[in-house]
Coordinates of N, CA, C and O in Angstrom, one line a residue:
X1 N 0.9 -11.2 -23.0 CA 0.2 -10.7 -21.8 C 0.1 -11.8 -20.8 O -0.1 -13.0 -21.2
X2 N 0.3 -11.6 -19.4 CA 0.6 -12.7 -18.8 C -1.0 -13.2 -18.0 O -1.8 -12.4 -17.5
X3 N -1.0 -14.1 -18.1 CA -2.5 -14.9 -17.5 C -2.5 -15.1 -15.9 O -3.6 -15.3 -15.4
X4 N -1.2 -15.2 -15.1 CA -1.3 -15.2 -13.7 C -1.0 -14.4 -13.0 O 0.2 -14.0 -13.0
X5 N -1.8 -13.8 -12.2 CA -1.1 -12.8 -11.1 C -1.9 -13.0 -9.5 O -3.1 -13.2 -9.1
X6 N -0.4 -12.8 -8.9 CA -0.7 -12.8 -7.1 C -1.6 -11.7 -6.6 O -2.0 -11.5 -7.7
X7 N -2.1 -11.1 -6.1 CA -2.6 -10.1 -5.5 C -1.4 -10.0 -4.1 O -1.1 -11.0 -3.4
X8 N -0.8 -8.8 -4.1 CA 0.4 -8.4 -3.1 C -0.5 -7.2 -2.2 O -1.7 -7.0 -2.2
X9 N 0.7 -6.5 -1.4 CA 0.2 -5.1 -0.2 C 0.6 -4.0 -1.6 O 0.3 -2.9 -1.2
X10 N 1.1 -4.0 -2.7 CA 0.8 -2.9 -3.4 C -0.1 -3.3 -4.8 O -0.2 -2.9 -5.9
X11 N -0.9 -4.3 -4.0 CA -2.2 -4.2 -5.4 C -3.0 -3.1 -4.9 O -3.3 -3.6 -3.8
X12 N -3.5 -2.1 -4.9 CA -4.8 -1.3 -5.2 C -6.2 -1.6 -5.3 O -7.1 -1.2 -4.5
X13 N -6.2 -2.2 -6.3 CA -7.0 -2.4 -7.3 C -7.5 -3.3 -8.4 O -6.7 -3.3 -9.3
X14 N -9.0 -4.2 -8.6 CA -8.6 -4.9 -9.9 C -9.9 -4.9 -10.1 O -10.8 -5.3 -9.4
X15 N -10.0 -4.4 -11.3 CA -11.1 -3.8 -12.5 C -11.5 -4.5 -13.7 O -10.8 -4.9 -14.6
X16 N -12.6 -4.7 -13.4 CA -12.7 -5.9 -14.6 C -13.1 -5.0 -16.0 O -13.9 -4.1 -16.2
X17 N -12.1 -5.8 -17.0 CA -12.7 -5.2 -18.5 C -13.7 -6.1 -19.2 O -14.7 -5.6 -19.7
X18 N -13.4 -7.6 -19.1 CA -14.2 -8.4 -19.8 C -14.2 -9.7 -19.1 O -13.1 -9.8 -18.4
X19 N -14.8 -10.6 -18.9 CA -14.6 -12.0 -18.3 C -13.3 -12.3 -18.3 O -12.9 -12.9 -17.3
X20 N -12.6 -12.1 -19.0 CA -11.4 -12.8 -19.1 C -10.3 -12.0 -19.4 O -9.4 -12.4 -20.2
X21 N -10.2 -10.6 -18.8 CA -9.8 -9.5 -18.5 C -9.6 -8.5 -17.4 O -10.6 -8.2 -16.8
X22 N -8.7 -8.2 -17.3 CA -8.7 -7.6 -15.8 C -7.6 -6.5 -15.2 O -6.5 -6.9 -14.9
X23 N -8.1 -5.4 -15.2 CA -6.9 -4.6 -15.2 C -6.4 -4.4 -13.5 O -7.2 -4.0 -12.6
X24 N -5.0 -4.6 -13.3 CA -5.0 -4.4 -12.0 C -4.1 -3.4 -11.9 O -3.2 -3.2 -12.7
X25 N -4.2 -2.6 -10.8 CA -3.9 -1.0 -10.4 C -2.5 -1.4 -9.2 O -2.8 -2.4 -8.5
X26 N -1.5 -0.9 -9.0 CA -0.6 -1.0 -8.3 C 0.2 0.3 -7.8 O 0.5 1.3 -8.5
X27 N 0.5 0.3 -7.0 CA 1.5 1.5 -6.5 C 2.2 2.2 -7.8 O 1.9 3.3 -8.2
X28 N 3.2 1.5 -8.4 CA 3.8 2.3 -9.4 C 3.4 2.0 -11.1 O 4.0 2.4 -12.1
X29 N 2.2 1.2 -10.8 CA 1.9 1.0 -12.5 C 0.7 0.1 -12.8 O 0.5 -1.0 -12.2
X30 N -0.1 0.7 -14.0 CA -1.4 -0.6 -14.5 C -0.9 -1.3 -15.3 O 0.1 -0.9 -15.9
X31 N -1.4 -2.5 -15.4 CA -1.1 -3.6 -16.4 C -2.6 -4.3 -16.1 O -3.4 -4.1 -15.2
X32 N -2.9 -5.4 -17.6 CA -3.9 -5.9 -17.7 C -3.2 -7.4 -17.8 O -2.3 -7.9 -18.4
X33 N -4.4 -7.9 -17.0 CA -3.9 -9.8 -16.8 C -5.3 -10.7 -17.9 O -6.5 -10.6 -17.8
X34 N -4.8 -11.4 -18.6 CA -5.3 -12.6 -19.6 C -6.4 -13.2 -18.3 O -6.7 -14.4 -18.6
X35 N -7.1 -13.0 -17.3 CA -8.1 -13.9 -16.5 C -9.2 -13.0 -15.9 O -9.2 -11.8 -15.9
X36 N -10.2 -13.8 -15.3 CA -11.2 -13.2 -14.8 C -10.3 -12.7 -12.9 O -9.5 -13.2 -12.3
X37 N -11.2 -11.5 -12.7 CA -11.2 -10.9 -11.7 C -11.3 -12.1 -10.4 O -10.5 -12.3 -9.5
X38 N -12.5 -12.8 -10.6 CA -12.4 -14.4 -9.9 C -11.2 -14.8 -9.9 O -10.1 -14.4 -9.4
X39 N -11.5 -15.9 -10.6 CA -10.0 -16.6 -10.7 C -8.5 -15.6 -10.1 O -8.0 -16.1 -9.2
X40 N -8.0 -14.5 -10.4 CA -7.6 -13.6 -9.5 C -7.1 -13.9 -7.9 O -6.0 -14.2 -7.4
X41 N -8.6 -13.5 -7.5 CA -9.0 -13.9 -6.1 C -8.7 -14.9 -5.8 O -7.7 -15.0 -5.1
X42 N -9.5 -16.4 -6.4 CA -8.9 -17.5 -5.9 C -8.2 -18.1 -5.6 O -8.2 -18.9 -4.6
X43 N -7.1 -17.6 -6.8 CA -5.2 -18.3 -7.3 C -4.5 -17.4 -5.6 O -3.9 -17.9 -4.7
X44 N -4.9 -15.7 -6.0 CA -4.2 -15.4 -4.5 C -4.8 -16.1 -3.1 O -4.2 -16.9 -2.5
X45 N -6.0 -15.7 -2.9 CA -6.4 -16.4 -1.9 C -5.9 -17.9 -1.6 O -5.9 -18.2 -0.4
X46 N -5.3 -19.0 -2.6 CA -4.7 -20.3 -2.8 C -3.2 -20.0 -1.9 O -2.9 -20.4 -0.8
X47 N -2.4 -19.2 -2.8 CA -1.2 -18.8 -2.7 C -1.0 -18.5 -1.4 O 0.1 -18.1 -1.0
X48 N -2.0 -18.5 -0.7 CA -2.2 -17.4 1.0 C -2.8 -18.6 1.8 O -3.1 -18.4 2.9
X49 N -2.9 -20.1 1.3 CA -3.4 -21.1 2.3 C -4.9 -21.3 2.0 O -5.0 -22.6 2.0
X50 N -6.1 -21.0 1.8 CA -7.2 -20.8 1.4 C -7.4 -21.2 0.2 O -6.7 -21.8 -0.6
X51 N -8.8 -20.6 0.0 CA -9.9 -20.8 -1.8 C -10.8 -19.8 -1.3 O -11.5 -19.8 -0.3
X52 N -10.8 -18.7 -2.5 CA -12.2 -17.5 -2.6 C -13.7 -18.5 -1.5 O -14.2 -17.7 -0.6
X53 N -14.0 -19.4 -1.5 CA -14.7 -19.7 -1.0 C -14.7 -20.2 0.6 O -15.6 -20.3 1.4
X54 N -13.3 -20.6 0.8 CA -13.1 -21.1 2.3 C -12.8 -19.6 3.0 O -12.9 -19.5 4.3
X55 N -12.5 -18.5 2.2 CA -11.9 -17.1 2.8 C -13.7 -16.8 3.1 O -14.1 -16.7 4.2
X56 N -14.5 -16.5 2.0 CA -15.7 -16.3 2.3 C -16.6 -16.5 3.4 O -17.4 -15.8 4.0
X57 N -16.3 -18.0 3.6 CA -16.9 -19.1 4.9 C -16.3 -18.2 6.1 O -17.0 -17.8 7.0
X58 N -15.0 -18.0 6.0 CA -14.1 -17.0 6.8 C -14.8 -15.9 7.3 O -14.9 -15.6 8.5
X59 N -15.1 -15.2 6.4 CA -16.1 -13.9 6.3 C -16.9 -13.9 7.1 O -16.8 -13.4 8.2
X60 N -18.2 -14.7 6.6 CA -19.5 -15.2 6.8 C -19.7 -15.9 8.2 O -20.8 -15.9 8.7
X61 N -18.5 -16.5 9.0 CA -18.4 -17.0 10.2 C -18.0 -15.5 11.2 O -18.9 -14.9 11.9
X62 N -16.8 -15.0 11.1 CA -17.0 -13.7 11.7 C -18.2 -12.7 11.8 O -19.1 -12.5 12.6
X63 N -18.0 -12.3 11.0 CA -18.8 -11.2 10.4 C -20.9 -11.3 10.1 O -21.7 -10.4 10.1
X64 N -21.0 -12.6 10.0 CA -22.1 -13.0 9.6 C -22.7 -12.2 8.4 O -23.9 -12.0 8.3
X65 N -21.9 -11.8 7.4 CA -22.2 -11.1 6.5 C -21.8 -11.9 5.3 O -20.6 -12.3 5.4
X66 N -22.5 -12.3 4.1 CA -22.3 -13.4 2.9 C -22.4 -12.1 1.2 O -22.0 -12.2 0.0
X67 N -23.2 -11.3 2.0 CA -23.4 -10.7 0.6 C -22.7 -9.5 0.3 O -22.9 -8.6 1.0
X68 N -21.9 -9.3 -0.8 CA -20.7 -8.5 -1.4 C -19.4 -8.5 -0.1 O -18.7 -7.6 0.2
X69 N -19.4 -10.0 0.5 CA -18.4 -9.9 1.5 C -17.0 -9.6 1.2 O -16.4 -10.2 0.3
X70 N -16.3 -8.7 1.8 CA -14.8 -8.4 2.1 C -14.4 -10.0 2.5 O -14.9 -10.9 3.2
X71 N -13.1 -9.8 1.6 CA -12.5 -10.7 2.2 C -10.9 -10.9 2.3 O -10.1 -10.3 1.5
X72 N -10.3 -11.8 3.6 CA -9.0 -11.9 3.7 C -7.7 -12.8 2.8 O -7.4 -14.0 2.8
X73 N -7.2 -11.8 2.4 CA -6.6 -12.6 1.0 C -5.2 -12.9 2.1 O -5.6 -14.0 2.5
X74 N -4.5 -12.8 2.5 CA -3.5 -13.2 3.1 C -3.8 -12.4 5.1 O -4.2 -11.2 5.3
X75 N -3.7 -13.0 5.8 CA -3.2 -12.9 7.4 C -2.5 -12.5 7.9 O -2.7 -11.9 8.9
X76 N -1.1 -12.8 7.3 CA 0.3 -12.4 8.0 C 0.5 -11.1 7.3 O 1.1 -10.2 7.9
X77 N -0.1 -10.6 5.9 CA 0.4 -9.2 5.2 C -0.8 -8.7 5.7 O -0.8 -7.5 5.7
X78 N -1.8 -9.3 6.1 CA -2.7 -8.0 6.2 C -3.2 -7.7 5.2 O -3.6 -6.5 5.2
X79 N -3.5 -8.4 4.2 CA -4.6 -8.1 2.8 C -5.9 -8.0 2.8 O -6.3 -9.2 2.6
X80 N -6.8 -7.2 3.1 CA -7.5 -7.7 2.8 C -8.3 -6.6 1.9 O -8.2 -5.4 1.9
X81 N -9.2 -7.6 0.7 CA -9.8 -7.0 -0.6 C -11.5 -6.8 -0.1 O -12.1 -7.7 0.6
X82 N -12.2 -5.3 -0.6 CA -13.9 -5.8 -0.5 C -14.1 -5.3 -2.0 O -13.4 -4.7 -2.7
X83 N -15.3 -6.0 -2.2 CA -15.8 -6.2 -3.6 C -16.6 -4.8 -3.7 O -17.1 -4.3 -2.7
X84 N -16.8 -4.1 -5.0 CA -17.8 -2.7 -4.9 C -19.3 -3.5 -5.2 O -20.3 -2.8 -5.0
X85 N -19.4 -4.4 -5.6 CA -20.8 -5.0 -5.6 C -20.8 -6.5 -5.7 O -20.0 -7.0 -5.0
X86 N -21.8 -7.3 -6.7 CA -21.8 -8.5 -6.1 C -20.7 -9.1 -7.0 O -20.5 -8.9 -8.2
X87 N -20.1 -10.1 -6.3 CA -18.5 -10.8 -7.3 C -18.9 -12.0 -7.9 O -18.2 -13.0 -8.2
X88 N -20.7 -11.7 -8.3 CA -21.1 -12.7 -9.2 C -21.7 -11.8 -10.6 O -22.3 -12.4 -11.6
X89 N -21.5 -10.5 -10.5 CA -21.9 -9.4 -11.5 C -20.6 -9.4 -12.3 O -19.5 -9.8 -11.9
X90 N -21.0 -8.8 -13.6 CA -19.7 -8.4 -13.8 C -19.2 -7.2 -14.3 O -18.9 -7.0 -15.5
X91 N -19.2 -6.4 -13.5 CA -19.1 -5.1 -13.0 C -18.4 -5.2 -11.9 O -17.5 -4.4 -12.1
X92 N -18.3 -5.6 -11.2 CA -17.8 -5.9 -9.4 C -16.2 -5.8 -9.9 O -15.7 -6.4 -10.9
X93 N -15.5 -4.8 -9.1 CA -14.4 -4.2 -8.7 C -13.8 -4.5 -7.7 O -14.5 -4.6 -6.6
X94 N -12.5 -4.9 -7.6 CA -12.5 -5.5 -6.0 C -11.1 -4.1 -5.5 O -10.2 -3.7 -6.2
X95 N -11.4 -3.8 -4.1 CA -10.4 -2.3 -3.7 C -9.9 -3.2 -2.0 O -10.4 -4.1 -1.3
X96 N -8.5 -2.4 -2.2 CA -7.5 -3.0 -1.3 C -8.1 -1.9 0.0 O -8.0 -0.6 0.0
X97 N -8.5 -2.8 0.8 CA -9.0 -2.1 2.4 C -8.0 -1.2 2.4 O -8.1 0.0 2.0
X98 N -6.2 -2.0 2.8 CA -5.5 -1.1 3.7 C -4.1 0.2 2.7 O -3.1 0.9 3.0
X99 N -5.0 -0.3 1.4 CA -4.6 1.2 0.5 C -5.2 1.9 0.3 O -5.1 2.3 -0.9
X100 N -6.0 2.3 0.9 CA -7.3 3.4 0.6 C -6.7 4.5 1.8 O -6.0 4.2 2.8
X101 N -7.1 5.9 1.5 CA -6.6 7.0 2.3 C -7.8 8.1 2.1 O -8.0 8.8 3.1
X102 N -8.4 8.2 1.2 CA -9.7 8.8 1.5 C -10.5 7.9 0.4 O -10.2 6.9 -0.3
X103 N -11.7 8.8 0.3 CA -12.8 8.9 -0.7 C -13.6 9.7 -0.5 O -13.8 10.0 0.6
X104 N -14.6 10.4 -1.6 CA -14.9 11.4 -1.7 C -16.1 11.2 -2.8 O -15.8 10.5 -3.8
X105 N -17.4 11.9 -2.7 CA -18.4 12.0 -3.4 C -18.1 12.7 -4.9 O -17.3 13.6 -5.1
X106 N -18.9 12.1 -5.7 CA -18.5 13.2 -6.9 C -19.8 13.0 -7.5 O -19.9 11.9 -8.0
X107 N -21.0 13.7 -7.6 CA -22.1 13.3 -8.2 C -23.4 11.3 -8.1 O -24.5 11.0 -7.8
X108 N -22.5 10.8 -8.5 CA -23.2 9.8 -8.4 C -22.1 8.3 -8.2 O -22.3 7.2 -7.7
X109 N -21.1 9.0 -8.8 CA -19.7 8.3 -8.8 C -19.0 9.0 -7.4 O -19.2 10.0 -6.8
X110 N -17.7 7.8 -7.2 CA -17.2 7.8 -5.6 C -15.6 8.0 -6.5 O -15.2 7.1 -7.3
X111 N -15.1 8.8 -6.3 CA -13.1 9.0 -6.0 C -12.6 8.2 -4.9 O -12.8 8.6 -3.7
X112 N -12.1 7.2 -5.2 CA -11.3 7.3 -4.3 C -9.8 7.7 -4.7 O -9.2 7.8 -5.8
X113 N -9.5 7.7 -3.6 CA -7.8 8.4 -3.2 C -6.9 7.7 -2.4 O -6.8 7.9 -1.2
X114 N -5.9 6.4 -3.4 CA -5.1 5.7 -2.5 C -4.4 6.7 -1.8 O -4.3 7.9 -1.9
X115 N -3.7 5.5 -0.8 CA -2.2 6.2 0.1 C -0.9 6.5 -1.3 O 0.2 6.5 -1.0
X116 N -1.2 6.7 -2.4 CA 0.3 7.2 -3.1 C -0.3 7.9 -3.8 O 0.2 8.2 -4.9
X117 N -1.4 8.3 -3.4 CA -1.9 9.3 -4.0 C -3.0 9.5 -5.6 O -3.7 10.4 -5.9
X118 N -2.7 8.2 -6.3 CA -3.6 8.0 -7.6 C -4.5 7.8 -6.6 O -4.6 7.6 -5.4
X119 N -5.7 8.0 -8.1 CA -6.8 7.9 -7.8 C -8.1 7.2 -8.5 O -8.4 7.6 -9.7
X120 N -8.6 6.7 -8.2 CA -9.8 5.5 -9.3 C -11.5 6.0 -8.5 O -12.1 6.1 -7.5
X121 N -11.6 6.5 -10.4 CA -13.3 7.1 -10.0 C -14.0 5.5 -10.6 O -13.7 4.7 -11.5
X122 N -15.0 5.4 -9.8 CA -15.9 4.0 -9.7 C -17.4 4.7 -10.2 O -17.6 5.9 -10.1
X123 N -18.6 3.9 -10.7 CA -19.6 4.8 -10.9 C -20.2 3.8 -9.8 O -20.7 2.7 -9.9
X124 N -20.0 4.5 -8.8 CA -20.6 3.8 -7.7 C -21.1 4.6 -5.9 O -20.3 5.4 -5.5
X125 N -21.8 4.3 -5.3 CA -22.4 5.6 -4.6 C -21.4 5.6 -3.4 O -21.1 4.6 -2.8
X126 N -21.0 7.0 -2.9 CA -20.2 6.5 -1.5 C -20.8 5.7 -0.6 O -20.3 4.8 0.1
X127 N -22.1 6.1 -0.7 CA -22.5 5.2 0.5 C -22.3 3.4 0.4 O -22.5 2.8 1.4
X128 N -21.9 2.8 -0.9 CA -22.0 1.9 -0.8 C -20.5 1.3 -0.4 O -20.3 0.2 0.1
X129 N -19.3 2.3 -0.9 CA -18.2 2.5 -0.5 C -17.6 2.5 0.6 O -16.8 1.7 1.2
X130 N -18.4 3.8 1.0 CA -18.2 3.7 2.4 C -19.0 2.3 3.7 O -18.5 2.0 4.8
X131 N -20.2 1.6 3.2 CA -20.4 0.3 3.7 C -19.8 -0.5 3.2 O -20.1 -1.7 3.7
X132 N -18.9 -0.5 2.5 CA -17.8 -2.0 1.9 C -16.6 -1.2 2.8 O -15.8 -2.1 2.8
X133 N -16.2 -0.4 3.3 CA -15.2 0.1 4.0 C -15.6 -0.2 5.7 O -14.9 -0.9 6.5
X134 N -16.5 0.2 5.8 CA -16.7 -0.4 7.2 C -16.8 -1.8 7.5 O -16.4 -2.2 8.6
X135 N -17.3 -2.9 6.5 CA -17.6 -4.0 6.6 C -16.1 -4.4 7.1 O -15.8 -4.7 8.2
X136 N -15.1 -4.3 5.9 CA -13.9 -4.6 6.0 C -13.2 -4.3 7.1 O -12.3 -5.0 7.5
X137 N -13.6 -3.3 7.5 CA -12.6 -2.6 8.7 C -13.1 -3.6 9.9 O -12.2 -4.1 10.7
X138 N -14.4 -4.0 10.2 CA -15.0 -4.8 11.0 C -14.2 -6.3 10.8 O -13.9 -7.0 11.7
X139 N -14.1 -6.4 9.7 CA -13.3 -7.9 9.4 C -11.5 -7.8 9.9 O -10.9 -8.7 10.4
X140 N -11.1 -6.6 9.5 CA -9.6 -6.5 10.0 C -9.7 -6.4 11.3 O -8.7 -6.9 11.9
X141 N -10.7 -5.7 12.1 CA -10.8 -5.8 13.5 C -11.0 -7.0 14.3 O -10.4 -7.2 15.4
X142 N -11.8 -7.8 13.5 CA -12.1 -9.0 14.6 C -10.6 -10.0 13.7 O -10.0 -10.8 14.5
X143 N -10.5 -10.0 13.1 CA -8.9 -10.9 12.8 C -7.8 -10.1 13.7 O -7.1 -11.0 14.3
X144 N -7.3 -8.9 14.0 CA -6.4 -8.3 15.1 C -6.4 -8.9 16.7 O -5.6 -9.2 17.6
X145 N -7.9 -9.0 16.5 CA -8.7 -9.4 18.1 C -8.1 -11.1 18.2 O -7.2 -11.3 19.0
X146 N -8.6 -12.0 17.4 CA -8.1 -13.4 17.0 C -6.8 -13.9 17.4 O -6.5 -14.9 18.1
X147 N -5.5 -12.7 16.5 CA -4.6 -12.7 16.4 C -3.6 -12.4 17.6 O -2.4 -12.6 17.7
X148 N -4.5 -12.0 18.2 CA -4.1 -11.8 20.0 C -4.4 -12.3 21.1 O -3.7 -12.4 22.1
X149 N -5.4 -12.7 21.0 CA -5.6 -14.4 22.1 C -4.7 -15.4 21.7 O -4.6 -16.5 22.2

């Protein structure tokens, strides 16, 4: 089982099984990676110029938002990941902003509905979904804004 992976524009998704487990969701297929959902983040966020924590500062400077912050894993692709709750829980799910195409209520739990059409039920409330969706969209906005001065 392999222990490193990049976060790309066809990651999805990455779902924690155990600390040191982590299933990530992709356009044409799941596989589970040997590391924490963290570390994850970090190695891509590294690979992209940054550290989970200088991308956060990143966040927190725009946005002035620190808690369950979205954040920008690469600039030039356009990545950016928000977390479904806090990415110090371990529960916390991290969902790719610009592969999402809907989402939808289902009792207490949230569907979402990538652009290829799978779909990953979260037990998690839309509304909280839908505020990790706007947060991010606010973050891809003011980086577009940036990116044009």
């Amino acid at each position: 089982m392999e222990s490193n992976y990049e976060i790309n524009k066809g990651t999805l998704a990455l779902i924690p099984i155990s600390d040191k487990l982590t299933k990530v969701i992709e356009y044409e297929q799941s596989f589970l990676i040997a590391n924490s959902i963290n570390k994850i983040i970090d190695t891509s966020c590294k690979a992209f110029g940054s550290s989970y924590l200088g991308r956060s500062e990143g966040t927190k400077s725009l946005l002035g938002v620190n808690y369950k912050a979205p954040i920008i894993i690469s600039e030039a692709k356009n990545i950016i990941f928000f977390p479904t709750s806090s990415p110090r829980g371990d529960k916390c799910c991290w969902i790719s902003l610009n592969n999402i195409k809907n989402y939808k209520k289902l009792d207490k739990s949230t569907i979402i509905n990538f652009i290829n059409n799978k779909e990953l039920q979260l037990d998690i409330s839309s509304f909280v979904i839908e505020n990790q969706i706007y947060k991010a969209t606010m973050l891809e906005s003011k980086l577009r804004k940036l990116n044009l001065t």
